[in-house]
């Protein structure tokens, strides 16, 4: 995916997974991309750039994926049940 992926990074969610997350600035140094302060901002930037027919892949913790899913579906996010 490296050569063809557009990357949007966001500040890590609180330490819900039991370990400190990698700062997005370090990820952006290794794999160039745009850094945002929240998942909401990263998703808004991605949706502004995505073209019809393109695939979007959200990577990160299950908590991040659950947050993005709730933003896309409008469903409430449950911290105890990320999806």
PDB file of N, CA and C in Angstrom:
ATOM      1  N   UNK A   1       0.810  -1.214   0.000  1.00  0.00           N
ATOM      2  CA  UNK A   1       0.000   0.000   0.000  1.00  0.00           C
ATOM      3  C   UNK A   1       0.846   1.268   0.000  1.00  0.00           C
ATOM      4  N   UNK A   2       2.072   1.159   0.473  1.00  0.00           N
ATOM      5  CA  UNK A   2       2.913   2.334   0.631  1.00  0.00           C
ATOM      6  C   UNK A   2       2.943   3.298  -0.535  1.00  0.00           C
ATOM      7  N   UNK A   3       3.285   2.843  -1.735  1.00  0.00           N
ATOM      8  CA  UNK A   3       3.411   3.781  -2.846  1.00  0.00           C
ATOM      9  C   UNK A   3       2.096   4.407  -3.309  1.00  0.00           C
ATOM     10  N   UNK A   4       0.964   3.794  -3.032  1.00  0.00           N
ATOM     11  CA  UNK A   4      -0.299   4.313  -3.553  1.00  0.00           C
ATOM     12  C   UNK A   4      -1.212   4.905  -2.485  1.00  0.00           C
ATOM     13  N   UNK A   5      -0.844   4.789  -1.230  1.00  0.00           N
ATOM     14  CA  UNK A   5      -1.726   5.227  -0.149  1.00  0.00           C
ATOM     15  C   UNK A   5      -1.542   6.710   0.158  1.00  0.00           C
ATOM     16  N   UNK A   6      -2.644   7.388   0.416  1.00  0.00           N
ATOM     17  CA  UNK A   6      -2.633   8.739   0.974  1.00  0.00           C
ATOM     18  C   UNK A   6      -2.833   8.537   2.467  1.00  0.00           C
ATOM     19  N   UNK A   7      -2.043   9.202   3.279  1.00  0.00           N
ATOM     20  CA  UNK A   7      -2.107   8.954   4.716  1.00  0.00           C
ATOM     21  C   UNK A   7      -2.609  10.180   5.462  1.00  0.00           C
ATOM     22  N   UNK A   8      -3.492   9.919   6.409  1.00  0.00           N
ATOM     23  CA  UNK A   8      -4.048  10.942   7.287  1.00  0.00           C
ATOM     24  C   UNK A   8      -3.860  10.431   8.712  1.00  0.00           C
ATOM     25  N   UNK A   9      -3.083  11.142   9.494  1.00  0.00           N
ATOM     26  CA  UNK A   9      -2.810  10.728  10.863  1.00  0.00           C
ATOM     27  C   UNK A   9      -3.578  11.623  11.817  1.00  0.00           C
ATOM     28  N   UNK A  10      -3.909  11.084  12.975  1.00  0.00           N
ATOM     29  CA  UNK A  10      -4.545  11.902  14.001  1.00  0.00           C
ATOM     30  C   UNK A  10      -3.870  11.633  15.336  1.00  0.00           C
ATOM     31  N   UNK A  11      -4.032  12.582  16.230  1.00  0.00           N
ATOM     32  CA  UNK A  11      -3.484  12.407  17.567  1.00  0.00           C
ATOM     33  C   UNK A  11      -4.081  11.147  18.168  1.00  0.00           C
ATOM     34  N   UNK A  12      -3.283  10.414  18.911  1.00  0.00           N
ATOM     35  CA  UNK A  12      -3.791   9.169  19.494  1.00  0.00           C
ATOM     36  C   UNK A  12      -4.944   9.419  20.453  1.00  0.00           C
ATOM     37  N   UNK A  13      -5.831   8.455  20.511  1.00  0.00           N
ATOM     38  CA  UNK A  13      -6.893   8.487  21.506  1.00  0.00           C
ATOM     39  C   UNK A  13      -6.255   8.226  22.861  1.00  0.00           C
ATOM     40  N   UNK A  14      -6.945   8.516  23.951  1.00  0.00           N
ATOM     41  CA  UNK A  14      -6.371   8.228  25.269  1.00  0.00           C
ATOM     42  C   UNK A  14      -5.888   6.783  25.342  1.00  0.00           C
ATOM     43  N   UNK A  15      -4.970   6.558  26.228  1.00  0.00           N
ATOM     44  CA  UNK A  15      -4.351   5.241  26.373  1.00  0.00           C
ATOM     45  C   UNK A  15      -5.370   4.212  26.861  1.00  0.00           C
ATOM     46  N   UNK A  16      -6.226   3.753  25.949  1.00  0.00           N
ATOM     47  CA  UNK A  16      -7.256   2.774  26.289  1.00  0.00           C
ATOM     48  C   UNK A  16      -6.776   1.343  26.051  1.00  0.00           C
ATOM     49  N   UNK A  17      -5.720   1.206  25.287  1.00  0.00           N
ATOM     50  CA  UNK A  17      -5.266  -0.122  24.904  1.00  0.00           C
ATOM     51  C   UNK A  17      -4.184  -0.667  25.836  1.00  0.00           C
ATOM     52  N   UNK A  18      -3.795   0.090  26.846  1.00  0.00           N
ATOM     53  CA  UNK A  18      -2.816  -0.403  27.793  1.00  0.00           C
ATOM     54  C   UNK A  18      -1.376  -0.101  27.430  1.00  0.00           C
ATOM     55  N   UNK A  19      -1.147   0.669  26.396  1.00  0.00           N
ATOM     56  CA  UNK A  19       0.213   1.065  26.038  1.00  0.00           C
ATOM     57  C   UNK A  19       0.173   2.439  25.400  1.00  0.00           C
ATOM     58  N   UNK A  20       1.307   3.114  25.431  1.00  0.00           N
ATOM     59  CA  UNK A  20       1.355   4.442  24.830  1.00  0.00           C
ATOM     60  C   UNK A  20       1.366   4.332  23.312  1.00  0.00           C
ATOM     61  N   UNK A  21       0.521   5.097  22.636  1.00  0.00           N
ATOM     62  CA  UNK A  21       0.499   5.061  21.169  1.00  0.00           C
ATOM     63  C   UNK A  21       1.677   5.831  20.578  1.00  0.00           C
ATOM     64  N   UNK A  22       2.010   5.532  19.352  1.00  0.00           N
ATOM     65  CA  UNK A  22       3.056   6.252  18.622  1.00  0.00           C
ATOM     66  C   UNK A  22       2.541   7.629  18.229  1.00  0.00           C
ATOM     67  N   UNK A  23       3.302   8.678  18.522  1.00  0.00           N
ATOM     68  CA  UNK A  23       2.866  10.015  18.102  1.00  0.00           C
ATOM     69  C   UNK A  23       2.745  10.096  16.578  1.00  0.00           C
ATOM     70  N   UNK A  24       1.700  10.733  16.077  1.00  0.00           N
ATOM     71  CA  UNK A  24       1.510  10.806  14.631  1.00  0.00           C
ATOM     72  C   UNK A  24       2.646  11.520  13.914  1.00  0.00           C
ATOM     73  N   UNK A  25       3.316  12.440  14.588  1.00  0.00           N
ATOM     74  CA  UNK A  25       4.433  13.132  13.945  1.00  0.00           C
ATOM     75  C   UNK A  25       5.545  12.158  13.584  1.00  0.00           C
ATOM     76  N   UNK A  26       5.776  11.150  14.423  1.00  0.00           N
ATOM     77  CA  UNK A  26       6.785  10.132  14.108  1.00  0.00           C
ATOM     78  C   UNK A  26       6.336   9.259  12.940  1.00  0.00           C
ATOM     79  N   UNK A  27       5.056   8.918  12.897  1.00  0.00           N
ATOM     80  CA  UNK A  27       4.539   8.153  11.763  1.00  0.00           C
ATOM     81  C   UNK A  27       4.693   8.933  10.465  1.00  0.00           C
ATOM     82  N   UNK A  28       4.402  10.229  10.528  1.00  0.00           N
ATOM     83  CA  UNK A  28       4.484  11.062   9.328  1.00  0.00           C
ATOM     84  C   UNK A  28       5.925  11.225   8.851  1.00  0.00           C
ATOM     85  N   UNK A  29       6.892  11.144   9.771  1.00  0.00           N
ATOM     86  CA  UNK A  29       8.297  11.195   9.362  1.00  0.00           C
ATOM     87  C   UNK A  29       8.671   9.940   8.584  1.00  0.00           C
ATOM     88  N   UNK A  30       8.193   8.793   9.049  1.00  0.00           N
ATOM     89  CA  UNK A  30       8.528   7.522   8.407  1.00  0.00           C
ATOM     90  C   UNK A  30       7.714   7.287   7.136  1.00  0.00           C
ATOM     91  N   UNK A  31       6.451   7.675   7.175  1.00  0.00           N
ATOM     92  CA  UNK A  31       5.523   7.467   6.060  1.00  0.00           C
ATOM     93  C   UNK A  31       4.788   8.778   5.840  1.00  0.00           C
ATOM     94  N   UNK A  32       5.257   9.633   4.929  1.00  0.00           N
ATOM     95  CA  UNK A  32       4.684  10.972   4.783  1.00  0.00           C
ATOM     96  C   UNK A  32       3.152  10.973   4.701  1.00  0.00           C
ATOM     97  N   UNK A  33       2.563  11.899   5.431  1.00  0.00           N
ATOM     98  CA  UNK A  33       1.116  12.047   5.460  1.00  0.00           C
ATOM     99  C   UNK A  33       0.742  13.325   6.186  1.00  0.00           C
ATOM    100  N   UNK A  34      -0.537  13.595   6.247  1.00  0.00           N
ATOM    101  CA  UNK A  34      -1.049  14.798   6.909  1.00  0.00           C
ATOM    102  C   UNK A  34      -1.439  14.465   8.338  1.00  0.00           C
ATOM    103  N   UNK A  35      -0.995  15.276   9.282  1.00  0.00           N
ATOM    104  CA  UNK A  35      -1.278  15.064  10.699  1.00  0.00           C
ATOM    105  C   UNK A  35      -2.432  15.963  11.122  1.00  0.00           C
ATOM    106  N   UNK A  36      -3.393  15.374  11.836  1.00  0.00           N
ATOM    107  CA  UNK A  36      -4.557  16.100  12.346  1.00  0.00           C
ATOM    108  C   UNK A  36      -4.654  15.873  13.847  1.00  0.00           C
ATOM    109  N   UNK A  37      -5.362  16.764  14.541  1.00  0.00           N
ATOM    110  CA  UNK A  37      -5.413  16.665  15.998  1.00  0.00           C
ATOM    111  C   UNK A  37      -6.476  15.702  16.510  1.00  0.00           C
ATOM    112  N   UNK A  38      -7.473  15.397  15.688  1.00  0.00           N
ATOM    113  CA  UNK A  38      -8.532  14.486  16.136  1.00  0.00           C
ATOM    114  C   UNK A  38      -8.933  13.547  14.994  1.00  0.00           C
ATOM    115  N   UNK A  39      -9.546  12.413  15.336  1.00  0.00           N
ATOM    116  CA  UNK A  39     -10.086  11.549  14.290  1.00  0.00           C
ATOM    117  C   UNK A  39     -11.117  12.281  13.420  1.00  0.00           C
ATOM    118  N   UNK A  40     -11.905  13.163  14.027  1.00  0.00           N
ATOM    119  CA  UNK A  40     -12.911  13.925  13.282  1.00  0.00           C
ATOM    120  C   UNK A  40     -12.249  14.762  12.176  1.00  0.00           C
ATOM    121  N   UNK A  41     -11.150  15.446  12.530  1.00  0.00           N
ATOM    122  CA  UNK A  41     -10.450  16.278  11.553  1.00  0.00           C
ATOM    123  C   UNK A  41      -9.824  15.435  10.448  1.00  0.00           C
ATOM    124  N   UNK A  42      -9.212  14.326  10.831  1.00  0.00           N
ATOM    125  CA  UNK A  42      -8.580  13.450   9.839  1.00  0.00           C
ATOM    126  C   UNK A  42      -9.631  12.891   8.880  1.00  0.00           C
ATOM    127  N   UNK A  43     -10.783  12.484   9.420  1.00  0.00           N
ATOM    128  CA  UNK A  43     -11.839  11.943   8.576  1.00  0.00           C
ATOM    129  C   UNK A  43     -12.401  13.012   7.640  1.00  0.00           C
ATOM    130  N   UNK A  44     -12.592  14.219   8.148  1.00  0.00           N
ATOM    131  CA  UNK A  44     -13.099  15.304   7.306  1.00  0.00           C
ATOM    132  C   UNK A  44     -12.133  15.598   6.157  1.00  0.00           C
ATOM    133  N   UNK A  45     -10.835  15.618   6.447  1.00  0.00           N
ATOM    134  CA  UNK A  45      -9.835  15.857   5.394  1.00  0.00           C
ATOM    135  C   UNK A  45      -9.843  14.726   4.377  1.00  0.00           C
ATOM    136  N   UNK A  46      -9.927  13.510   4.862  1.00  0.00           N
ATOM    137  CA  UNK A  46      -9.958  12.355   3.962  1.00  0.00           C
ATOM    138  C   UNK A  46     -11.187  12.410   3.066  1.00  0.00           C
ATOM    139  N   UNK A  47     -12.351  12.664   3.642  1.00  0.00           N
ATOM    140  CA  UNK A  47     -13.585  12.693   2.850  1.00  0.00           C
ATOM    141  C   UNK A  47     -13.581  13.828   1.830  1.00  0.00           C
ATOM    142  N   UNK A  48     -12.877  14.908   2.137  1.00  0.00           N
ATOM    143  CA  UNK A  48     -12.768  16.014   1.179  1.00  0.00           C
ATOM    144  C   UNK A  48     -11.881  15.637  -0.004  1.00  0.00           C
ATOM    145  N   UNK A  49     -10.955  14.708   0.211  1.00  0.00           N
ATOM    146  CA  UNK A  49      -9.994  14.325  -0.828  1.00  0.00           C
ATOM    147  C   UNK A  49     -10.361  13.058  -1.591  1.00  0.00           C
ATOM    148  N   UNK A  50     -11.172  12.193  -1.005  1.00  0.00           N
ATOM    149  CA  UNK A  50     -11.449  10.893  -1.624  1.00  0.00           C
ATOM    150  C   UNK A  50     -12.322  11.069  -2.873  1.00  0.00           C
ATOM    151  N   UNK A  51     -12.041  10.252  -3.862  1.00  0.00           N
ATOM    152  CA  UNK A  51     -12.795  10.278  -5.111  1.00  0.00           C
ATOM    153  C   UNK A  51     -13.772   9.096  -5.129  1.00  0.00           C
ATOM    154  N   UNK A  52     -14.835   9.229  -5.878  1.00  0.00           N
ATOM    155  CA  UNK A  52     -15.805   8.134  -6.017  1.00  0.00           C
ATOM    156  C   UNK A  52     -15.077   6.880  -6.481  1.00  0.00           C
ATOM    157  N   UNK A  53     -15.385   5.768  -5.842  1.00  0.00           N
ATOM    158  CA  UNK A  53     -14.795   4.495  -6.214  1.00  0.00           C
ATOM    159  C   UNK A  53     -13.502   4.172  -5.493  1.00  0.00           C
ATOM    160  N   UNK A  54     -12.918   5.134  -4.773  1.00  0.00           N
ATOM    161  CA  UNK A  54     -11.695   4.861  -4.027  1.00  0.00           C
ATOM    162  C   UNK A  54     -12.025   4.123  -2.738  1.00  0.00           C
ATOM    163  N   UNK A  55     -11.104   3.324  -2.301  1.00  0.00           N
ATOM    164  CA  UNK A  55     -11.259   2.562  -1.064  1.00  0.00           C
ATOM    165  C   UNK A  55     -10.593   3.312   0.076  1.00  0.00           C
ATOM    166  N   UNK A  56     -11.246   3.320   1.220  1.00  0.00           N
ATOM    167  CA  UNK A  56     -10.698   3.926   2.427  1.00  0.00           C
ATOM    168  C   UNK A  56     -10.437   2.812   3.428  1.00  0.00           C
ATOM    169  N   UNK A  57      -9.246   2.802   3.980  1.00  0.00           N
ATOM    170  CA  UNK A  57      -8.851   1.805   4.978  1.00  0.00           C
ATOM    171  C   UNK A  57      -8.425   2.542   6.227  1.00  0.00           C
ATOM    172  N   UNK A  58      -9.079   2.264   7.346  1.00  0.00           N
ATOM    173  CA  UNK A  58      -8.723   2.883   8.623  1.00  0.00           C
ATOM    174  C   UNK A  58      -7.876   1.893   9.401  1.00  0.00           C
ATOM    175  N   UNK A  59      -6.687   2.322   9.754  1.00  0.00           N
ATOM    176  CA  UNK A  59      -5.766   1.463  10.512  1.00  0.00           C
ATOM    177  C   UNK A  59      -5.473   2.105  11.855  1.00  0.00           C
ATOM    178  N   UNK A  60      -5.265   1.284  12.820  1.00  0.00           N
ATOM    179  CA  UNK A  60      -4.943   1.763  14.158  1.00  0.00           C
ATOM    180  C   UNK A  60      -5.584   0.836  15.165  1.00  0.00           C
ATOM    181  N   UNK A  61      -5.816   1.355  16.331  1.00  0.00           N
ATOM    182  CA  UNK A  61      -6.436   0.537  17.371  1.00  0.00           C
ATOM    183  C   UNK A  61      -7.909   0.309  17.051  1.00  0.00           C
ATOM    184  N   UNK A  62      -8.469  -0.672  17.682  1.00  0.00           N
ATOM    185  CA  UNK A  62      -9.900  -0.933  17.514  1.00  0.00           C
ATOM    186  C   UNK A  62     -10.717   0.249  18.045  1.00  0.00           C
ATOM    187  N   UNK A  63     -10.131   0.998  18.978  1.00  0.00           N
ATOM    188  CA  UNK A  63     -10.805   2.178  19.507  1.00  0.00           C
ATOM    189  C   UNK A  63     -10.877   3.280  18.449  1.00  0.00           C
ATOM    190  N   UNK A  64      -9.802   3.441  17.683  1.00  0.00           N
ATOM    191  CA  UNK A  64      -9.817   4.423  16.593  1.00  0.00           C
ATOM    192  C   UNK A  64     -10.802   4.011  15.514  1.00  0.00           C
ATOM    193  N   UNK A  65     -10.762   2.762  15.135  1.00  0.00           N
ATOM    194  CA  UNK A  65     -11.682   2.266  14.105  1.00  0.00           C
ATOM    195  C   UNK A  65     -13.128   2.431  14.572  1.00  0.00           C
ATOM    196  N   UNK A  66     -13.391   2.136  15.839  1.00  0.00           N
ATOM    197  CA  UNK A  66     -14.740   2.308  16.388  1.00  0.00           C
ATOM    198  C   UNK A  66     -15.175   3.762  16.372  1.00  0.00           C
ATOM    199  N   UNK A  67     -14.252   4.667  16.670  1.00  0.00           N
ATOM    200  CA  UNK A  67     -14.565   6.097  16.636  1.00  0.00           C
ATOM    201  C   UNK A  67     -14.900   6.546  15.224  1.00  0.00           C
ATOM    202  N   UNK A  68     -14.094   6.137  14.249  1.00  0.00           N
ATOM    203  CA  UNK A  68     -14.348   6.520  12.862  1.00  0.00           C
ATOM    204  C   UNK A  68     -15.667   5.917  12.384  1.00  0.00           C
ATOM    205  N   UNK A  69     -15.921   4.678  12.772  1.00  0.00           N
ATOM    206  CA  UNK A  69     -17.189   4.041  12.390  1.00  0.00           C
ATOM    207  C   UNK A  69     -18.369   4.843  12.927  1.00  0.00           C
ATOM    208  N   UNK A  70     -18.282   5.274  14.181  1.00  0.00           N
ATOM    209  CA  UNK A  70     -19.393   6.041  14.759  1.00  0.00           C
ATOM    210  C   UNK A  70     -19.562   7.384  14.044  1.00  0.00           C
ATOM    211  N   UNK A  71     -18.458   7.995  13.616  1.00  0.00           N
ATOM    212  CA  UNK A  71     -18.557   9.249  12.865  1.00  0.00           C
ATOM    213  C   UNK A  71     -19.225   9.035  11.509  1.00  0.00           C
ATOM    214  N   UNK A  72     -18.924   7.923  10.870  1.00  0.00           N
ATOM    215  CA  UNK A  72     -19.494   7.650   9.547  1.00  0.00           C
ATOM    216  C   UNK A  72     -20.959   7.229   9.612  1.00  0.00           C
ATOM    217  N   UNK A  73     -21.327   6.482  10.656  1.00  0.00           N
ATOM    218  CA  UNK A  73     -22.690   5.956  10.745  1.00  0.00           C
ATOM    219  C   UNK A  73     -23.628   6.834  11.548  1.00  0.00           C
ATOM    220  N   UNK A  74     -23.058   7.739  12.351  1.00  0.00           N
ATOM    221  CA  UNK A  74     -23.891   8.565  13.217  1.00  0.00           C
ATOM    222  C   UNK A  74     -24.341   7.859  14.476  1.00  0.00           C
ATOM    223  N   UNK A  75     -23.859   6.638  14.674  1.00  0.00           N
ATOM    224  CA  UNK A  75     -24.206   5.898  15.886  1.00  0.00           C
ATOM    225  C   UNK A  75     -23.340   6.375  17.045  1.00  0.00           C
ATOM    226  N   UNK A  76     -23.875   6.204  18.246  1.00  0.00           N
ATOM    227  CA  UNK A  76     -23.121   6.563  19.432  1.00  0.00           C
ATOM    228  C   UNK A  76     -21.905   5.658  19.568  1.00  0.00           C
ATOM    229  N   UNK A  77     -20.835   6.210  20.100  1.00  0.00           N
ATOM    230  CA  UNK A  77     -19.623   5.431  20.325  1.00  0.00           C
ATOM    231  C   UNK A  77     -19.641   4.918  21.755  1.00  0.00           C
ATOM    232  N   UNK A  78     -19.436   3.646  21.913  1.00  0.00           N
ATOM    233  CA  UNK A  78     -19.405   3.021  23.228  1.00  0.00           C
ATOM    234  C   UNK A  78     -17.965   2.659  23.541  1.00  0.00           C
ATOM    235  N   UNK A  79     -17.382   3.323  24.565  1.00  0.00           N
ATOM    236  CA  UNK A  79     -15.986   3.100  24.914  1.00  0.00           C
ATOM    237  C   UNK A  79     -15.733   1.648  25.302  1.00  0.00           C
ATOM    238  N   UNK A  80     -16.696   0.992  25.924  1.00  0.00           N
ATOM    239  CA  UNK A  80     -16.500  -0.397  26.347  1.00  0.00           C
ATOM    240  C   UNK A  80     -16.605  -1.377  25.191  1.00  0.00           C
ATOM    241  N   UNK A  81     -17.329  -0.990  24.157  1.00  0.00           N
ATOM    242  CA  UNK A  81     -17.487  -1.828  22.978  1.00  0.00           C
ATOM    243  C   UNK A  81     -17.146  -0.981  21.761  1.00  0.00           C
ATOM    244  N   UNK A  82     -15.851  -0.976  21.339  1.00  0.00           N
ATOM    245  CA  UNK A  82     -15.410  -0.063  20.304  1.00  0.00           C
ATOM    246  C   UNK A  82     -16.130  -0.178  18.981  1.00  0.00           C
ATOM    247  N   UNK A  83     -16.585  -1.337  18.603  1.00  0.00           N
ATOM    248  CA  UNK A  83     -17.256  -1.480  17.323  1.00  0.00           C
ATOM    249  C   UNK A  83     -18.746  -1.372  17.523  1.00  0.00           C
TER     250      UNK A  83
END
